[in-house]
Amino acid sequence: MCTVHELKIGPMFFSEVLSGNKKAEFRINDREFKCGDFLMLREWEGEYTGNQFIVRITHILEVSNLVSDCSNWVMLSIEPINDQSASVKG
């Protein structure tokens, strides 16, 4: 069963995901992320801006396999789902 994880994301990173330039998220794995889960990325600039974008997790790399002292960090490869232009206020 897939889960939708709601996450805050800064404006600079949000716009990069939206444009398709940013295809990964570096996060603490405190939510038991799984391939196939969805991330609802909600733009945060001191408060929610109203912009959001949903992506699917396609791959999970445990960073502890590469870097010591990063025991609970993961790199999540992501892809957008469908056309979501209505999800962004503009």
Coordinates of C-alpha atoms in Angstrom, one line a residue:
M1 CA 0.0 0.0 0.0
C2 CA 1.3 3.4 -1.0
T3 CA 1.5 6.3 1.5
V4 CA 1.3 10.0 0.8
H5 CA 4.0 11.9 2.9
E6 CA 3.3 15.6 3.3
L7 CA 6.6 17.5 3.4
K8 CA 7.7 21.2 3.6
I9 CA 10.0 22.4 0.8
G10 CA 11.7 25.8 0.4
P11 CA 10.8 28.0 -2.6
M12 CA 14.1 27.6 -4.4
F13 CA 13.9 23.8 -4.2
F14 CA 10.2 23.8 -5.0
S15 CA 10.7 25.7 -8.2
E16 CA 13.5 23.3 -9.2
V17 CA 11.3 20.3 -8.6
L18 CA 8.5 22.0 -10.6
S19 CA 10.7 22.7 -13.5
G20 CA 12.0 19.1 -13.6
N21 CA 15.6 20.1 -12.8
K22 CA 15.5 18.6 -9.3
K23 CA 14.9 14.8 -9.4
A24 CA 15.9 13.8 -5.8
E25 CA 15.2 14.7 -2.2
F26 CA 17.8 14.3 0.6
R27 CA 15.8 13.6 3.8
I28 CA 15.9 12.0 7.2
N29 CA 14.1 8.7 6.9
D30 CA 11.7 9.3 9.9
R31 CA 8.6 8.3 7.9
E32 CA 9.6 4.8 6.6
F33 CA 9.6 6.0 2.9
K34 CA 9.1 3.2 0.3
C35 CA 9.4 3.1 -3.5
G36 CA 6.0 3.9 -5.0
D37 CA 5.0 6.2 -2.1
F38 CA 4.1 9.8 -2.9
L39 CA 5.5 13.0 -1.6
M40 CA 3.2 16.0 -1.4
L41 CA 5.7 18.8 -1.5
R42 CA 4.2 21.9 0.1
E43 CA 6.1 25.2 -0.5
W44 CA 7.1 26.8 2.8
E45 CA 8.4 30.3 3.2
G46 CA 7.8 30.9 7.0
E47 CA 4.3 29.6 6.3
Y48 CA 2.7 27.6 3.6
T49 CA 2.4 29.5 0.3
G50 CA -0.5 27.4 -1.0
N51 CA 1.7 25.9 -3.7
Q52 CA 2.0 22.1 -3.7
F53 CA 3.3 19.4 -6.1
I54 CA 3.0 15.6 -5.9
V55 CA 5.9 13.3 -6.9
R56 CA 6.4 9.5 -6.7
I57 CA 9.4 7.9 -5.1
T58 CA 11.2 5.8 -7.7
H59 CA 14.3 4.8 -5.8
I60 CA 15.7 5.1 -2.3
L61 CA 19.4 5.2 -1.5
E62 CA 20.4 4.8 2.1
V63 CA 23.1 7.4 2.6
S64 CA 24.7 5.5 5.4
N65 CA 26.0 3.1 2.8
L66 CA 28.1 5.9 1.4
V67 CA 28.7 8.4 4.3
S68 CA 29.4 7.5 7.9
D69 CA 27.4 9.4 10.6
C70 CA 24.4 9.6 8.3
S71 CA 22.6 6.6 9.7
N72 CA 19.0 7.7 9.1
W73 CA 19.4 9.8 5.9
V74 CA 18.1 8.8 2.5
M75 CA 18.3 10.1 -1.1
L76 CA 14.8 9.8 -2.6
S77 CA 14.7 9.7 -6.5
I78 CA 11.4 11.3 -7.5
E79 CA 9.3 11.8 -10.6
P80 CA 6.2 14.0 -11.0
I81 CA 2.8 12.4 -11.5
N82 CA 0.6 13.6 -14.4
D83 CA -0.2 17.2 -15.1
Q84 CA -0.5 19.2 -11.9
S85 CA -0.5 22.7 -13.1
A86 CA -3.6 23.3 -11.0
S87 CA -1.7 22.4 -7.8
V88 CA 0.4 25.6 -8.2
K89 CA -1.1 28.9 -7.3
G90 CA 1.2 30.7 -9.7

